[in-house]
């Protein structure tokens, strides 16, 4: 490619960032990095009625969490600014191009009021045409500069009558282009309506703005969802009229992300109904105060989130499923992007997260998990002994308890997102997957003994966790002793007898005298005592687990005791033994 590759992501700041939008970012980013090009963030805020305060910063935060930092943006401007369409509109850019289209006969003024447009849709509605469009047929019946005498048009303009500018689509033409994913795509103009290019407030619609901006920003490739395919004829004509079709970016229309059953595009409502997120991060509607949960707060790692998104509509043909960002940059190709939609499978998404939790060093996500523990009311880094659960608390720590706290707030304290946004003004970097951008610092001080213990515990339970939030459920008992009164002892009470009671009395004495406090020796002594008492070890392991953990879950009991320590282990055995004796 002789010209430097430049791609852009151009979201509207109207709400949460859908996972389909992040996939578009990812594919743009991969292609740009693969070809030594630039990745640009451009804010398309042409629809001021739908503009939501805070949405722009939210988009930036999402990209920062994912590690997909743009080379140019409103926060890191280059020589192709402004990077917000509202600011470009203020410079008069779009009005000039719209006026030129009118002067050259490719567009026209339309003075129709909203009421007149609604009347048109009602009057001309038929069984054959249930949704009448403002097109080459009906424009002659409406109030515009094509249907009115020139003198009347001038009078309306001089009087300041509100108007929009519409593109003039001529019937009987065939328009085509080569899509980088779909190949040759053709359209007949007979089915294309006269889209509004410039609104009455002077703001451009997407159709005009995207063409003008892509030209002025020297965009070479434009990747967008397949829902924009019907708009392609309008955009091609605008390129033809304004800049020449040879100047057009090369287009790739990405397949939709579909509902789990494959029946339609995945929406927020689907996520709400089925219990999974569709936004990258929590989004709180500033008007209603309603918060929609995101993948980050659900407990996903950015590495897993990106890996999962990359595979929704693409594969490298080798059968490999786990990719680092560097591997994706190396192996991604548009030729391997599917034409058909990709079904979203939340269980598969959790599988990706589970694999990344297992593969990454726990230090890379330690801080996020620590924040979740603290949000659940558990402090893992105290220097004293393990705390006791508050009276009446549920034991073991329940994952829903952690979820009912505010992980979003908790995660924002992890090298806070407020600290990440300014970092985007620096040189763009390719994130390395064994370092989490939210928590890892190259100058991080050596681990304290409490942090070392915390990491050992995370390492011990990580194979059991599909989500970061599950660490609280799987490891909370290490830091917060189960309340004996809440432990369900029904699995052991029916078979409890004096021999077992005396075994555990003897075990307490043995633990007090043990000279080596490590897993193998503790297990060896336990089994030797069981043999001497003529009791099967299996009949004793469940009571021991309930004593130490508070439930039938967790890693091996002889891996748990060394981390609990001698004093805490004995204390927990005594507490439950007293209940079983009563």
XYZ file of C-alpha atoms in Angstrom:
582
model
C 0.000 0.000 0.000
C 1.598 3.242 -1.137
C -0.492 5.483 1.102
C -0.218 5.234 4.866
C -3.063 3.150 6.248
C -5.509 5.140 8.390
C -8.614 3.686 10.046
C -11.129 5.231 12.391
C -13.725 4.286 14.957
C -16.477 6.880 14.935
C -19.025 6.250 17.705
C -21.957 8.423 18.724
C -21.813 9.507 22.392
C -25.337 8.319 23.158
C -24.917 5.541 25.723
C -23.120 2.312 26.553
C -20.527 0.813 24.216
C -21.968 -2.400 22.757
C -19.639 -5.366 22.374
C -20.219 -5.120 18.609
C -18.734 -1.632 18.717
C -15.690 -2.898 20.583
C -15.246 -5.643 17.988
C -15.283 -2.958 15.288
C -12.605 -1.087 17.246
C -10.574 -4.265 17.578
C -10.658 -5.137 13.871
C -9.747 -1.542 12.967
C -6.930 -1.578 15.505
C -5.540 -4.929 14.348
C -5.535 -3.893 10.698
C -3.909 -0.546 11.466
C -1.173 -2.090 13.592
C -0.604 -4.899 11.098
C 0.068 -2.376 8.340
C 1.996 0.178 10.395
C -0.909 2.619 10.145
C -2.902 4.941 12.381
C -6.019 4.228 14.401
C -8.230 7.270 14.994
C -11.104 7.922 17.406
C -13.604 10.388 15.956
C -16.719 11.419 17.866
C -19.797 11.586 15.630
C -22.049 13.864 17.675
C -24.171 15.129 14.810
C -27.415 14.136 16.537
C -27.382 16.621 19.396
C -30.856 15.515 20.529
C -29.404 12.122 21.483
C -26.134 13.405 22.951
C -25.588 12.054 26.490
C -23.223 13.847 28.892
C -20.449 11.543 30.040
C -20.785 9.145 27.119
C -17.667 10.441 25.396
C -15.470 9.875 28.465
C -17.113 6.479 28.913
C -16.060 5.466 25.373
C -12.533 6.567 26.131
C -12.498 4.595 29.393
C -13.727 1.463 27.599
C -10.959 1.676 25.015
C -8.431 2.258 27.797
C -9.617 -0.838 29.678
C -9.331 -2.889 26.500
C -5.871 -1.495 25.765
C -6.958 -0.229 22.331
C -5.615 3.280 22.536
C -6.055 5.520 19.494
C -3.189 7.366 17.865
C -5.407 10.408 17.347
C -8.541 11.489 19.194
C -10.203 14.558 20.708
C -7.872 13.981 23.659
C -4.769 13.408 21.539
C -5.323 15.532 18.441
C -3.195 15.260 15.350
C -3.125 17.368 12.208
C -6.527 16.128 10.977
C -8.736 17.728 13.642
C -11.117 18.649 14.974
C -12.066 15.152 16.100
C -15.632 15.977 17.121
C -18.160 16.580 14.360
C -19.858 19.333 16.350
C -16.568 21.254 16.283
C -16.129 20.615 12.570
C -19.670 21.868 12.009
C -18.793 25.070 13.883
C -16.075 25.680 11.290
C -18.720 25.514 8.547
C -17.199 22.490 6.812
C -20.367 20.517 6.203
C -22.509 23.465 5.129
C -20.007 24.330 2.394
C -20.104 20.841 0.909
C -23.903 20.629 1.157
C -24.265 23.984 -0.621
C -21.916 22.796 -3.343
C -24.067 19.700 -3.911
C -27.143 21.906 -4.303
C -25.373 24.241 -6.716
C -24.239 21.322 -8.866
C -27.701 19.757 -8.964
C -26.934 16.732 -6.791
C -29.011 17.886 -3.820
C -31.939 20.179 -3.080
C -33.651 22.204 -0.373
C -36.677 20.605 1.286
C -38.992 22.859 3.316
C -41.442 20.200 4.519
C -42.544 20.477 8.144
C -42.625 17.410 10.436
C -46.409 17.452 10.138
C -46.251 17.443 6.348
C -43.811 14.534 6.385
C -46.106 12.556 8.651
C -49.040 13.325 6.389
C -47.029 12.059 3.412
C -46.356 8.750 5.168
C -50.067 8.361 5.884
C -51.475 9.580 2.585
C -49.302 7.428 0.341
C -49.281 4.316 2.481
C -50.598 1.254 0.635
C -50.454 -2.493 1.046
C -47.731 -2.592 -1.600
C -45.886 0.352 -0.041
C -46.458 0.263 3.753
C -43.577 2.690 4.476
C -43.539 5.495 1.885
C -40.164 7.138 1.424
C -39.127 10.610 0.328
C -37.757 9.482 -3.030
C -37.780 10.215 -6.755
C -41.501 9.401 -6.890
C -42.833 11.378 -3.945
C -40.452 14.341 -3.970
C -42.481 15.893 -6.794
C -45.470 15.965 -4.426
C -43.609 17.601 -1.570
C -42.392 21.099 -0.739
C -38.857 21.401 -2.076
C -36.686 23.239 -4.567
C -37.365 20.584 -7.210
C -41.139 20.908 -7.048
C -41.474 24.670 -6.398
C -40.803 27.568 -8.779
C -37.333 29.088 -8.348
C -38.790 32.436 -7.248
C -40.800 30.790 -4.454
C -37.754 28.851 -3.328
C -35.765 32.071 -3.082
C -38.569 33.738 -1.113
C -38.579 30.871 1.376
C -34.824 31.079 1.758
C -34.881 34.861 2.171
C -37.598 34.555 4.810
C -35.461 32.153 6.846
C -37.885 29.273 6.422
C -36.386 26.147 8.007
C -35.133 23.607 5.496
C -33.045 20.493 5.165
C -30.807 19.539 2.263
C -31.514 16.159 0.661
C -29.431 14.222 -1.834
C -31.091 13.835 -5.237
C -31.132 10.137 -6.106
C -31.772 9.451 -9.785
C -33.635 6.220 -10.593
C -32.441 3.617 -13.065
C -28.781 3.553 -11.999
C -26.735 0.622 -10.751
C -24.112 1.346 -8.137
C -21.459 -1.119 -7.082
C -18.302 -1.402 -5.009
C -15.920 -4.121 -3.856
C -16.309 -4.983 -0.188
C -13.170 -6.401 1.448
C -15.271 -9.132 3.087
C -18.228 -9.642 0.749
C -16.691 -9.035 -2.649
C -18.716 -7.257 -5.343
C -21.854 -5.575 -3.976
C -24.461 -3.979 -6.280
C -27.457 -1.717 -5.705
C -30.262 -0.337 -7.882
C -31.014 3.306 -7.108
C -34.761 2.805 -7.619
C -35.030 1.566 -4.031
C -32.921 4.335 -2.472
C -34.593 7.371 -0.897
C -33.381 10.965 -0.875
C -31.529 10.981 2.459
C -31.204 14.185 4.457
C -27.629 15.459 4.309
C -27.899 18.665 6.320
C -30.493 19.156 9.051
C -32.415 22.327 9.797
C -30.035 23.197 12.655
C -27.081 23.082 10.278
C -25.756 19.802 11.651
C -24.886 17.180 9.043
C -26.404 13.727 9.137
C -24.134 10.714 9.288
C -24.306 10.327 5.511
C -22.683 13.657 4.678
C -20.421 13.847 7.713
C -18.860 10.413 7.306
C -17.899 11.120 3.694
C -16.520 14.596 4.350
C -14.664 13.529 7.480
C -13.159 10.404 5.926
C -11.897 12.519 3.036
C -10.432 15.304 5.135
C -8.884 12.868 7.612
C -7.405 10.810 4.748
C -9.040 7.578 5.926
C -7.906 4.695 3.730
C -10.073 1.878 5.117
C -13.497 1.992 6.775
C -14.785 -1.005 8.732
C -18.381 -0.841 9.919
C -21.328 -3.109 10.680
C -23.334 -4.689 7.882
C -26.377 -2.678 8.963
C -24.770 0.226 7.073
C -24.800 -1.629 3.741
C -28.151 -0.102 2.639
C -26.577 3.350 3.015
C -23.662 2.495 0.750
C -25.278 3.846 -2.478
C -25.784 7.279 -0.895
C -22.207 7.371 0.349
C -20.779 6.223 -2.965
C -22.697 8.949 -4.788
C -21.440 11.557 -2.333
C -17.875 10.418 -2.927
C -18.495 10.575 -6.668
C -19.973 14.081 -6.519
C -17.566 15.626 -4.019
C -14.165 13.981 -4.218
C -14.169 11.203 -6.815
C -14.832 7.516 -6.248
C -11.130 6.779 -6.634
C -10.555 8.646 -3.357
C -13.010 6.446 -1.406
C -11.687 4.364 1.486
C -11.839 0.638 0.986
C -14.879 -0.635 2.839
C -15.449 -3.755 4.904
C -18.923 -4.418 6.304
C -18.584 -6.640 9.368
C -21.103 -9.395 10.179
C -23.628 -8.785 12.935
C -23.300 -10.254 16.412
C -26.503 -12.232 16.798
C -28.670 -13.314 19.693
C -27.760 -16.727 21.172
C -30.518 -18.361 19.128
C -29.297 -16.617 15.977
C -32.613 -14.829 15.499
C -31.656 -11.180 15.044
C -29.036 -8.732 16.245
C -27.935 -8.966 19.879
C -29.370 -6.089 21.916
C -29.219 -4.737 25.453
C -32.701 -6.133 26.032
C -31.417 -9.603 25.166
C -28.681 -9.252 27.758
C -31.143 -8.032 30.390
C -33.500 -10.897 29.595
C -30.867 -13.632 29.562
C -28.647 -12.320 32.346
C -25.419 -11.350 30.604
C -23.794 -8.035 29.683
C -23.635 -6.545 26.206
C -21.684 -3.393 27.138
C -17.936 -3.337 27.642
C -18.218 -1.580 31.029
C -20.982 -0.514 33.368
C -23.081 2.268 31.874
C -25.234 4.471 34.093
C -27.918 6.457 32.311
C -27.554 10.028 33.615
C -31.276 10.680 33.143
C -32.790 7.598 34.770
C -29.873 6.601 36.990
C -30.281 3.026 35.718
C -27.011 1.089 35.562
C -26.441 -1.580 32.936
C -23.717 -4.034 33.888
C -20.662 -4.426 31.681
C -18.175 -7.213 31.025
C -15.531 -5.563 33.191
C -17.780 -5.427 36.255
C -19.090 -8.927 35.569
C -15.525 -10.103 36.167
C -13.965 -10.344 32.697
C -10.325 -9.736 31.933
C -9.699 -7.388 28.993
C -7.472 -10.071 27.437
C -10.350 -12.548 27.446
C -12.899 -9.973 26.298
C -10.808 -9.050 23.243
C -9.961 -12.672 22.477
C -13.655 -13.593 22.598
C -14.629 -10.652 20.377
C -11.956 -11.472 17.806
C -13.431 -14.958 17.402
C -16.992 -13.645 16.891
C -16.874 -13.716 13.120
C -13.206 -14.564 12.478
C -10.712 -17.376 12.856
C -7.245 -17.994 11.469
C -8.130 -21.404 10.054
C -5.814 -23.325 12.382
C -8.298 -24.201 15.112
C -6.440 -22.041 17.622
C -8.774 -20.160 19.944
C -6.559 -18.359 22.444
C -4.663 -15.367 21.070
C -2.672 -12.575 22.625
C -3.115 -9.152 21.101
C 0.278 -9.499 19.442
C -0.799 -12.801 17.869
C -4.037 -11.240 16.655
C -2.118 -8.378 15.061
C 0.083 -10.902 13.294
C -2.622 -13.331 12.159
C -5.735 -11.221 11.563
C -6.945 -11.016 7.993
C -10.161 -9.757 6.453
C -10.181 -12.794 4.170
C -10.976 -14.932 7.234
C -13.827 -12.698 8.474
C -17.162 -14.443 7.990
C -19.916 -12.973 5.860
C -22.696 -14.352 8.064
C -23.587 -13.222 11.563
C -21.979 -14.763 14.640
C -24.107 -16.092 17.506
C -23.123 -14.772 20.921
C -22.573 -17.551 23.472
C -22.082 -16.303 27.031
C -20.889 -19.699 28.249
C -18.189 -19.606 25.578
C -17.314 -16.067 26.656
C -16.837 -17.338 30.213
C -14.706 -20.175 28.860
C -12.347 -17.617 27.304
C -12.204 -15.759 30.606
C -11.509 -18.966 32.521
C -8.635 -19.837 30.192
C -7.090 -16.387 30.580
C -7.505 -16.442 34.368
C -5.587 -19.742 34.378
C -2.908 -18.621 31.946
C -2.098 -15.162 33.261
C 0.048 -14.687 36.372
C -2.240 -13.816 39.263
C -0.214 -10.678 39.867
C -1.617 -9.235 36.653
C -5.150 -9.184 38.050
C -4.444 -9.208 41.789
C -5.527 -5.610 42.272
C -8.891 -6.099 40.536
C -9.624 -9.147 42.695
C -8.488 -7.293 45.812
C -10.951 -4.506 45.004
C -13.742 -7.081 44.684
C -12.870 -8.619 48.067
C -12.989 -5.213 49.686
C -16.286 -4.432 47.967
C -17.626 -7.617 49.606
C -16.429 -6.419 53.034
C -13.369 -8.672 53.216
C -9.841 -7.312 53.756
C -7.260 -9.866 52.526
C -4.146 -7.824 53.351
C -4.509 -7.464 57.108
C -1.432 -8.464 59.049
C -3.380 -10.088 61.903
C -5.226 -13.383 62.047
C -8.206 -14.281 59.918
C -11.306 -12.287 60.819
C -14.550 -13.778 62.026
C -17.706 -13.409 59.952
C -20.214 -10.908 61.304
C -23.039 -12.532 63.204
C -25.685 -13.929 60.895
C -23.595 -13.528 57.764
C -23.819 -16.158 55.068
C -20.864 -18.507 54.926
C -19.137 -19.271 52.624
C -18.951 -15.795 51.042
C -21.527 -15.888 48.314
C -20.805 -14.674 44.799
C -24.087 -12.792 44.782
C -22.969 -10.827 47.823
C -19.973 -9.624 45.868
C -22.177 -8.835 42.901
C -24.581 -6.844 45.055
C -21.779 -4.536 46.127
C -20.562 -2.075 43.552
C -17.665 -3.685 41.682
C -17.709 -0.760 39.259
C -16.785 1.618 42.044
C -14.357 -0.910 43.446
C -12.635 -1.461 40.104
C -12.371 2.256 39.471
C -10.091 2.449 42.514
C -7.640 0.040 40.901
C -5.122 2.486 39.450
C -8.387 4.317 38.676
C -9.761 4.798 35.221
C -9.481 8.500 35.928
C -5.724 7.939 35.783
C -5.928 6.042 32.516
C -7.695 8.650 30.409
C -4.829 11.178 30.550
C -2.460 8.380 29.545
C -4.156 8.303 26.153
C -2.497 11.614 25.403
C 0.859 9.821 25.374
C 2.252 7.618 22.600
C 0.003 4.702 21.723
C 1.308 1.351 22.898
C 0.425 -2.259 22.192
C -0.596 -3.719 25.555
C 1.165 -6.879 26.704
C -1.237 -9.491 28.003
C 0.783 -10.495 31.052
C 0.500 -6.966 32.371
C -2.907 -5.557 33.178
C -3.152 -1.829 32.308
C -5.433 -1.245 35.298
C -3.075 -2.586 37.928
C 0.459 -3.246 36.827
C 3.234 -0.746 37.264
C 6.809 -1.251 36.087
C 7.957 0.432 39.292
C 5.765 -1.592 41.618
C 7.475 -2.214 45.021
C 8.256 -5.778 46.186
C 5.323 -7.762 47.531
C 4.609 -7.637 51.244
C 4.159 -10.957 53.114
C 0.383 -10.378 53.080
C 0.453 -9.799 49.298
C 2.552 -12.926 48.787
C -0.004 -14.953 50.745
C -2.828 -13.361 48.767
C -1.190 -14.338 45.481
C -0.623 -17.907 46.695
C -4.312 -18.167 47.542
C -5.348 -16.761 44.150
C -3.019 -19.231 42.467
C -4.584 -22.065 44.454
C -8.177 -21.306 43.427
C -7.843 -19.696 39.985
C -8.592 -22.923 38.100
C -12.044 -22.839 39.715
C -12.905 -19.286 38.617
C -14.583 -18.384 35.353
C -15.069 -14.757 36.435
C -12.953 -12.526 38.646
C -15.953 -12.088 40.941
C -15.840 -15.833 41.697
C -12.551 -15.417 43.547
C -14.550 -13.955 46.428
C -16.724 -17.059 46.556
C -13.856 -19.497 46.115
C -11.318 -17.866 48.443
C -13.203 -15.633 50.852
C -13.010 -18.223 53.645
C -9.229 -17.788 53.800
C -9.736 -14.275 55.145
C -13.104 -14.463 56.862
C -13.755 -17.460 59.081
C -17.070 -19.198 58.496
C -19.647 -18.651 61.213
C -20.053 -22.153 62.742
C -23.728 -21.474 63.426
C -24.436 -21.088 59.689
C -22.545 -24.159 58.468
C -24.794 -26.913 57.149
C -23.625 -29.988 59.074
C -26.432 -32.241 57.836
C -24.097 -34.190 55.509
C -21.983 -35.395 58.464
C -24.299 -35.458 61.500
C -26.075 -38.766 60.665
C -22.750 -40.634 60.540
C -21.064 -38.749 63.365
C -19.938 -40.920 66.288
C -17.595 -40.962 69.260
C -14.762 -42.465 67.237
C -14.799 -39.528 64.814
C -15.132 -37.092 67.690
C -12.026 -38.551 69.334
C -10.174 -38.588 66.037
C -10.526 -34.824 65.686
C -9.632 -34.294 69.352
C -6.450 -36.206 68.633
C -5.936 -34.315 65.382
C -5.986 -31.027 67.291
C -3.223 -32.315 69.595
C -1.208 -33.538 66.604
C -1.545 -30.188 64.830
C -0.419 -28.364 67.946
C 2.738 -30.493 68.048
C 3.469 -30.627 64.293
C 7.016 -29.505 63.516
C 6.383 -29.132 59.795
C 3.407 -27.063 58.623
C 3.102 -27.929 54.978
C 0.651 -29.797 52.813
C 2.384 -33.145 52.252
C 3.326 -33.735 55.891
C -0.118 -32.691 57.162
C -1.814 -35.090 54.755
C 0.577 -37.923 55.689
C -0.047 -37.506 59.433
C -3.817 -37.252 58.880
C -3.939 -40.519 56.941
C -1.709 -42.299 59.459
C -4.023 -41.221 62.287
C -7.075 -42.381 60.298
C -5.489 -45.779 59.730
C -4.656 -46.092 63.415
C -8.264 -45.248 64.299
C -9.558 -47.705 61.650
C -11.575 -44.963 59.951
C -11.567 -44.404 56.191
C -9.876 -41.071 55.352
C -12.776 -40.277 53.035
C -15.188 -40.324 55.981
C -13.083 -37.690 57.729
C -12.233 -35.340 54.863
C -15.738 -33.895 54.460
C -16.024 -32.937 58.158
C -12.558 -31.386 57.954
C -13.555 -29.400 54.849
C -16.697 -28.091 56.534
C -14.628 -27.073 59.529
C -12.039 -25.161 57.510
C -14.108 -23.868 54.599
C -17.707 -23.760 55.808
C -19.058 -25.616 52.774
C -18.474 -28.394 50.264
C -16.214 -26.424 47.934
C -12.673 -25.109 47.631
C -9.249 -26.623 46.912
C -7.709 -29.568 48.741
C -7.998 -29.271 52.516
C -4.286 -29.999 52.969
C -3.511 -27.065 50.680
C -5.856 -24.857 52.698
C -4.431 -25.498 56.174
C -0.882 -24.261 55.454
C -2.284 -20.930 54.224
C -4.696 -20.585 57.129
C -1.888 -21.201 59.595
C -1.733 -23.423 62.653
C -3.694 -21.209 65.040
C -6.576 -20.505 62.661
C -6.817 -24.132 61.502
C -7.093 -25.439 65.055
C -9.534 -22.681 66.014
C -11.906 -23.617 63.170
C -11.763 -27.345 63.950
C -12.557 -26.694 67.590
C -15.529 -24.434 66.767
C -17.289 -27.023 64.573
C -16.284 -29.958 66.787
C -18.121 -28.334 69.671
C -21.286 -28.163 67.573
C -21.025 -31.785 66.452
C -20.535 -32.941 70.038
C -23.669 -31.160 71.236
